[in-house]
Amino acid sequence: MIGRLNHVAIAVRSLEAGVRTYRDTLGAKVSAPLPQPEHGVTVVFVELPNTKIELLEPLGEGSPIAKFLERNADGGIHHVCYEVDDIIAARDRLKAEGARVLGDGEPRIGAHGKPVLFLHPKDFFGTLVELEQA
Ligand code: CO
């Protein structure tokens, strides 16, 4: 059911430091910062030949990654995102298999303008999983 790895998301305290490291030290192509108030993050996309890395910095009150950064002071891998062809079919299959879909279970529009869902890390070996409709 799952397809390509769309991105790996890394939470950072400072997007500026993250951009410097990925652009200058690692020599990657990095996008301009994109504030996403409805998700409580500012994002930059690191373009790699075969996938993307997203650097997430907390934005506003109650950012979903603020708690993560309290537990992971240096930052860390926050989630992985797999593509699916049909997000509703994927959700229904996962629920039938007993996996927990976060929030109200309805897809929201994610950072790439496509519907996304998040799955409970406890059901996926401690990894927060995002599904994005391809
Ligand atoms: Co993501």
PDB file of C-alpha atoms and ligand atoms in Angstrom:
ATOM      1  CA  MET A   1       0.000   0.000   0.000  1.00  0.00           C
ATOM      2  CA  ILE A   2       2.649   2.576   0.913  1.00  0.00           C
ATOM      3  CA  GLY A   3       4.713   3.976  -1.926  1.00  0.00           C
ATOM      4  CA  ARG A   4       7.637   6.351  -2.104  1.00  0.00           C
ATOM      5  CA  LEU A   5       9.284   7.951   0.891  1.00  0.00           C
ATOM      6  CA  ASN A   6       8.067  11.518   0.423  1.00  0.00           C
ATOM      7  CA  HIS A   7      10.145  13.067   3.192  1.00  0.00           C
ATOM      8  CA  VAL A   8      11.814  12.697   6.538  1.00  0.00           C
ATOM      9  CA  ALA A   9      10.992  15.542   8.927  1.00  0.00           C
ATOM     10  CA  ILE A  10      13.550  16.772  11.430  1.00  0.00           C
ATOM     11  CA  ALA A  11      12.581  19.108  14.258  1.00  0.00           C
ATOM     12  CA  VAL A  12      15.093  21.903  14.908  1.00  0.00           C
ATOM     13  CA  ARG A  13      15.265  24.650  17.492  1.00  0.00           C
ATOM     14  CA  SER A  14      16.583  27.116  14.944  1.00  0.00           C
ATOM     15  CA  LEU A  15      15.615  26.965  11.307  1.00  0.00           C
ATOM     16  CA  GLU A  16      18.444  29.358  10.539  1.00  0.00           C
ATOM     17  CA  ALA A  17      20.975  26.917  11.998  1.00  0.00           C
ATOM     18  CA  GLY A  18      19.290  24.024  10.185  1.00  0.00           C
ATOM     19  CA  VAL A  19      19.433  25.847   6.853  1.00  0.00           C
ATOM     20  CA  ARG A  20      23.090  26.735   7.369  1.00  0.00           C
ATOM     21  CA  THR A  21      24.005  23.142   8.118  1.00  0.00           C
ATOM     22  CA  TYR A  22      22.090  21.587   5.247  1.00  0.00           C
ATOM     23  CA  ARG A  23      22.974  24.278   2.697  1.00  0.00           C
ATOM     24  CA  ASP A  24      26.550  25.165   3.658  1.00  0.00           C
ATOM     25  CA  THR A  25      27.915  22.079   5.411  1.00  0.00           C
ATOM     26  CA  LEU A  26      26.059  19.349   3.532  1.00  0.00           C
ATOM     27  CA  GLY A  27      25.774  21.276   0.260  1.00  0.00           C
ATOM     28  CA  ALA A  28      22.073  20.643  -0.330  1.00  0.00           C
ATOM     29  CA  LYS A  29      19.489  22.772  -2.097  1.00  0.00           C
ATOM     30  CA  VAL A  30      17.250  24.349   0.576  1.00  0.00           C
ATOM     31  CA  SER A  31      13.981  26.235  -0.021  1.00  0.00           C
ATOM     32  CA  ALA A  32      12.912  29.498   1.561  1.00  0.00           C
ATOM     33  CA  PRO A  33      11.140  29.152   4.943  1.00  0.00           C
ATOM     34  CA  LEU A  34       7.388  28.557   4.697  1.00  0.00           C
ATOM     35  CA  PRO A  35       5.309  29.452   7.781  1.00  0.00           C
ATOM     36  CA  GLN A  36       2.377  27.081   8.310  1.00  0.00           C
ATOM     37  CA  PRO A  37       0.405  28.582  11.185  1.00  0.00           C
ATOM     38  CA  GLU A  38      -2.357  25.949  10.921  1.00  0.00           C
ATOM     39  CA  HIS A  39       0.255  23.250  11.643  1.00  0.00           C
ATOM     40  CA  GLY A  40       2.229  25.285  14.201  1.00  0.00           C
ATOM     41  CA  VAL A  41       5.496  25.042  12.276  1.00  0.00           C
ATOM     42  CA  THR A  42       7.743  26.893   9.890  1.00  0.00           C
ATOM     43  CA  VAL A  43       9.189  24.525   7.294  1.00  0.00           C
ATOM     44  CA  VAL A  44      12.075  24.472   4.861  1.00  0.00           C
ATOM     45  CA  PHE A  45      12.427  21.741   2.277  1.00  0.00           C
ATOM     46  CA  VAL A  46      15.803  20.197   1.553  1.00  0.00           C
ATOM     47  CA  GLU A  47      15.713  18.770  -1.962  1.00  0.00           C
ATOM     48  CA  LEU A  48      17.599  15.525  -2.411  1.00  0.00           C
ATOM     49  CA  PRO A  49      17.737  13.529  -5.642  1.00  0.00           C
ATOM     50  CA  ASN A  50      15.502  10.763  -4.293  1.00  0.00           C
ATOM     51  CA  THR A  51      13.460  12.380  -1.507  1.00  0.00           C
ATOM     52  CA  LYS A  52      13.163  15.453   0.704  1.00  0.00           C
ATOM     53  CA  ILE A  53      14.149  16.414   4.192  1.00  0.00           C
ATOM     54  CA  GLU A  54      11.862  18.868   5.961  1.00  0.00           C
ATOM     55  CA  LEU A  55      13.259  20.967   8.764  1.00  0.00           C
ATOM     56  CA  LEU A  56      10.516  21.990  11.219  1.00  0.00           C
ATOM     57  CA  GLU A  57      10.775  24.883  13.643  1.00  0.00           C
ATOM     58  CA  PRO A  58       8.014  25.583  16.177  1.00  0.00           C
ATOM     59  CA  LEU A  59       5.662  28.432  15.250  1.00  0.00           C
ATOM     60  CA  GLY A  60       3.266  30.094  17.687  1.00  0.00           C
ATOM     61  CA  GLU A  61       1.694  28.881  20.911  1.00  0.00           C
ATOM     62  CA  GLY A  62       1.140  25.167  21.423  1.00  0.00           C
ATOM     63  CA  SER A  63       3.210  24.049  18.437  1.00  0.00           C
ATOM     64  CA  PRO A  64       2.994  20.258  18.112  1.00  0.00           C
ATOM     65  CA  ILE A  65       6.800  20.075  17.932  1.00  0.00           C
ATOM     66  CA  ALA A  66       7.510  22.209  21.020  1.00  0.00           C
ATOM     67  CA  LYS A  67       7.073  19.211  23.363  1.00  0.00           C
ATOM     68  CA  PHE A  68       9.224  17.070  21.094  1.00  0.00           C
ATOM     69  CA  LEU A  69      12.025  19.627  21.344  1.00  0.00           C
ATOM     70  CA  GLU A  70      11.663  19.685  25.134  1.00  0.00           C
ATOM     71  CA  ARG A  71      12.431  15.967  25.121  1.00  0.00           C
ATOM     72  CA  ASN A  72      15.029  16.185  22.349  1.00  0.00           C
ATOM     73  CA  ALA A  73      17.060  19.274  23.084  1.00  0.00           C
ATOM     74  CA  ASP A  74      19.327  18.862  20.050  1.00  0.00           C
ATOM     75  CA  GLY A  75      16.422  18.302  17.684  1.00  0.00           C
ATOM     76  CA  GLY A  76      15.711  14.958  16.085  1.00  0.00           C
ATOM     77  CA  ILE A  77      13.791  12.949  13.534  1.00  0.00           C
ATOM     78  CA  HIS A  78      10.136  13.830  14.066  1.00  0.00           C
ATOM     79  CA  HIS A  79       8.313  11.763  11.446  1.00  0.00           C
ATOM     80  CA  VAL A  80       8.588   9.955   8.142  1.00  0.00           C
ATOM     81  CA  CYS A  81       6.118  10.480   5.313  1.00  0.00           C
ATOM     82  CA  TYR A  82       5.055   7.758   2.909  1.00  0.00           C
ATOM     83  CA  GLU A  83       2.984   8.340  -0.197  1.00  0.00           C
ATOM     84  CA  VAL A  84      -0.272   6.495  -0.791  1.00  0.00           C
ATOM     85  CA  ASP A  85      -2.459   6.533  -3.894  1.00  0.00           C
ATOM     86  CA  ASP A  86      -5.756   6.916  -2.047  1.00  0.00           C
ATOM     87  CA  ILE A  87      -5.609   8.374   1.439  1.00  0.00           C
ATOM     88  CA  ILE A  88      -9.179   7.461   2.382  1.00  0.00           C
ATOM     89  CA  ALA A  89      -8.716   3.842   1.315  1.00  0.00           C
ATOM     90  CA  ALA A  90      -5.403   3.771   3.212  1.00  0.00           C
ATOM     91  CA  ARG A  91      -7.020   5.199   6.350  1.00  0.00           C
ATOM     92  CA  ASP A  92      -9.887   2.736   6.267  1.00  0.00           C
ATOM     93  CA  ARG A  93      -7.508  -0.200   5.801  1.00  0.00           C
ATOM     94  CA  LEU A  94      -5.279   0.971   8.663  1.00  0.00           C
ATOM     95  CA  LYS A  95      -8.235   1.437  10.992  1.00  0.00           C
ATOM     96  CA  ALA A  96      -9.499  -2.029  10.094  1.00  0.00           C
ATOM     97  CA  GLU A  97      -6.017  -3.342  11.008  1.00  0.00           C
ATOM     98  CA  GLY A  98      -6.277  -1.631  14.393  1.00  0.00           C
ATOM     99  CA  ALA A  99      -3.880   1.266  13.759  1.00  0.00           C
ATOM    100  CA  ARG A 100      -4.713   4.588  15.362  1.00  0.00           C
ATOM    101  CA  VAL A 101      -5.144   7.646  13.167  1.00  0.00           C
ATOM    102  CA  LEU A 102      -4.393  10.901  15.009  1.00  0.00           C
ATOM    103  CA  GLY A 103      -6.833  13.781  15.339  1.00  0.00           C
ATOM    104  CA  ASP A 104     -10.374  13.352  14.060  1.00  0.00           C
ATOM    105  CA  GLY A 105      -9.211  10.888  11.407  1.00  0.00           C
ATOM    106  CA  GLU A 106     -10.010  13.233   8.547  1.00  0.00           C
ATOM    107  CA  PRO A 107      -7.166  14.163   6.168  1.00  0.00           C
ATOM    108  CA  ARG A 108      -5.862  17.725   6.376  1.00  0.00           C
ATOM    109  CA  ILE A 109      -3.999  19.674   3.745  1.00  0.00           C
ATOM    110  CA  GLY A 110      -0.285  19.304   4.436  1.00  0.00           C
ATOM    111  CA  ALA A 111       2.854  21.225   3.554  1.00  0.00           C
ATOM    112  CA  HIS A 112       2.656  20.264  -0.124  1.00  0.00           C
ATOM    113  CA  GLY A 113      -0.988  21.163  -0.635  1.00  0.00           C
ATOM    114  CA  LYS A 114      -2.061  17.505  -0.557  1.00  0.00           C
ATOM    115  CA  PRO A 115      -4.190  15.589   1.977  1.00  0.00           C
ATOM    116  CA  VAL A 116      -2.226  14.054   4.854  1.00  0.00           C
ATOM    117  CA  LEU A 117      -2.902  11.921   7.934  1.00  0.00           C
ATOM    118  CA  PHE A 118      -0.729  11.031  10.909  1.00  0.00           C
ATOM    119  CA  LEU A 119      -0.579   7.589  12.531  1.00  0.00           C
ATOM    120  CA  HIS A 120       0.123   6.882  16.181  1.00  0.00           C
ATOM    121  CA  PRO A 121       3.846   6.221  16.851  1.00  0.00           C
ATOM    122  CA  LYS A 122       3.009   3.410  19.279  1.00  0.00           C
ATOM    123  CA  ASP A 123       1.564   1.391  16.407  1.00  0.00           C
ATOM    124  CA  PHE A 124       4.679   1.917  14.226  1.00  0.00           C
ATOM    125  CA  PHE A 125       7.684   1.096  16.404  1.00  0.00           C
ATOM    126  CA  GLY A 126       7.988   4.497  18.014  1.00  0.00           C
ATOM    127  CA  THR A 127       7.897   6.415  14.735  1.00  0.00           C
ATOM    128  CA  LEU A 128       5.295   9.037  13.914  1.00  0.00           C
ATOM    129  CA  VAL A 129       4.121   8.197  10.382  1.00  0.00           C
ATOM    130  CA  GLU A 130       2.574  10.704   7.981  1.00  0.00           C
ATOM    131  CA  LEU A 131       0.691   9.507   4.924  1.00  0.00           C
ATOM    132  CA  GLU A 132       0.380  11.841   1.987  1.00  0.00           C
ATOM    133  CA  GLN A 133      -1.793  11.313  -1.043  1.00  0.00           C
ATOM    134  CA  ALA A 134       0.556  11.075  -4.025  1.00  0.00           C
TER     135      ALA A 134
HETATM  136 CO    CO B   1       5.668  15.869   7.066  1.00  0.00          CO
END
